[in-house]
């Protein structure tokens, strides 16, 4: 199915998405989801929302990264958006990234710390794609007027791993991984009447209406700020709507009142948390406003770690120590070795 680019009516549909009762009355459950051009749709969403939150899908997938670069480089993006909030960098280095995005020279090892020294102990952000995205924003800023340059806001809580000695030390920071970025968005985006694209793991964007809030989107909505949330998936959606197999990917579709929106949460993310909220909100449309479909799972590829960095004994020791301190078994050293060998082969 060809994805239409004419989206004049999308704003009206987005407005309906924000009011569940209105949507329910006008869009009977079970209508087919309609794929539209995802870049058009995301940019148009900012007409109704200051915050558009885009799930990454599985962290490190190359298809999602390629899409985000396309979105960033669309001329309408910088004309519409002021800030990009990312999970992949430590707020400890916000001043460093601000200088970097303004074109100043920053040491390579300092920029590397932005990704390596986050609360996440695993090497998920050490893949070159995350640094590449930062370089792409920096390159775009070089050709933009100063007042239109994009700011990248680091959502991960500031952590000094040298001061983290016990699980309890680590738990203090771990518990801030959703409240902290929500606070950053309120202070740096909403309070300044700016617009932001939020790029986070899908799990941080779910359960917007859960109270007390536990996730980024829920913290924002509890504070009175509406966010438009998009889950990125490689799930088999054809089980709910067979014509998905003919969609041109990537494709974007609104969820409320559609056959895909009625799909169970676990079809996207596996078993839901065993709490009443998820039992009472079993459908994917209960958690997200739209879906970015990147194709079948068989089409997904994951980016490798950066080689030879991932083979450096000091790097390996750092990663293993942090993963073990955060509660992972010592056997993670084998997993890290396998990832390093895979990177070497590439």
Short mmCIF file of N, CA and C in Angstrom, two decimals, residues 123 127 303-305 307 310-311 316 320 323 331-346:
data_model
loop_
_atom_site.label_atom_id
_atom_site.label_comp_id
_atom_site.label_asym_id
_atom_site.label_seq_id
_atom_site.Cartn_x
_atom_site.Cartn_y
_atom_site.Cartn_z
N UNK A 123 26.63 -1.67 27.59
CA UNK A 123 27.22 -0.88 26.51
C UNK A 123 26.22 -0.42 25.46
N UNK A 127 27.38 2.07 21.03
CA UNK A 127 27.33 1.84 19.59
C UNK A 127 27.57 3.16 18.85
N UNK A 303 23.21 -2.54 15.45
CA UNK A 303 24.54 -1.99 15.24
C UNK A 303 25.55 -2.63 16.18
N UNK A 304 26.77 -2.78 15.69
CA UNK A 304 27.84 -3.36 16.51
C UNK A 304 28.45 -2.30 17.42
N UNK A 305 29.16 -2.75 18.44
CA UNK A 305 29.92 -1.84 19.28
C UNK A 305 31.07 -1.24 18.47
N UNK A 307 34.69 -0.74 17.50
CA UNK A 307 35.95 -1.48 17.57
C UNK A 307 37.08 -0.57 17.09
N UNK A 310 35.85 -1.53 22.08
CA UNK A 310 35.21 -2.58 22.86
C UNK A 310 36.17 -3.72 23.20
N UNK A 311 37.36 -3.72 22.60
CA UNK A 311 38.35 -4.75 22.92
C UNK A 311 39.40 -4.25 23.89
N UNK A 316 36.63 -3.00 28.93
CA UNK A 316 35.91 -4.22 29.32
C UNK A 316 35.78 -4.31 30.83
N UNK A 320 32.18 -4.41 32.83
CA UNK A 320 31.83 -5.58 33.65
C UNK A 320 31.60 -5.16 35.09
N UNK A 323 28.21 -3.42 35.38
CA UNK A 323 27.08 -4.34 35.21
C UNK A 323 26.92 -5.23 36.44
N UNK A 331 28.85 -13.45 34.74
CA UNK A 331 28.90 -14.05 33.41
C UNK A 331 28.67 -13.03 32.29
N UNK A 332 28.30 -11.79 32.65
CA UNK A 332 28.13 -10.77 31.61
C UNK A 332 29.43 -10.51 30.87
N UNK A 333 30.55 -10.88 31.47
CA UNK A 333 31.83 -10.69 30.78
C UNK A 333 31.85 -11.50 29.49
N UNK A 334 31.20 -12.67 29.49
CA UNK A 334 31.13 -13.47 28.27
C UNK A 334 30.29 -12.80 27.21
N UNK A 335 29.19 -12.20 27.64
CA UNK A 335 28.33 -11.47 26.70
C UNK A 335 29.09 -10.32 26.06
N UNK A 336 29.86 -9.61 26.89
CA UNK A 336 30.62 -8.48 26.38
C UNK A 336 31.69 -8.94 25.40
N UNK A 337 32.31 -10.06 25.72
CA UNK A 337 33.32 -10.61 24.83
C UNK A 337 32.72 -10.96 23.46
N UNK A 338 31.52 -11.54 23.50
CA UNK A 338 30.85 -11.91 22.23
C UNK A 338 30.53 -10.68 21.39
N UNK A 339 30.06 -9.60 22.07
CA UNK A 339 29.76 -8.37 21.35
C UNK A 339 31.01 -7.77 20.74
N UNK A 340 32.13 -7.84 21.49
CA UNK A 340 33.38 -7.32 20.98
C UNK A 340 33.88 -8.09 19.78
N UNK A 341 33.72 -9.42 19.82
CA UNK A 341 34.15 -10.24 18.69
C UNK A 341 33.28 -9.96 17.46
N UNK A 342 31.99 -9.73 17.68
CA UNK A 342 31.11 -9.41 16.56
C UNK A 342 31.51 -8.07 15.93
N UNK A 343 31.87 -7.11 16.77
CA UNK A 343 32.31 -5.80 16.27
C UNK A 343 33.60 -5.93 15.47
N UNK A 344 34.50 -6.78 15.93
CA UNK A 344 35.78 -6.98 15.25
C UNK A 344 35.57 -7.56 13.86
N UNK A 345 34.61 -8.47 13.73
CA UNK A 345 34.35 -9.09 12.44
C UNK A 345 33.79 -8.10 11.43
N UNK A 346 33.11 -7.07 11.93
CA UNK A 346 32.55 -6.07 11.03
C UNK A 346 33.61 -5.06 10.59
#
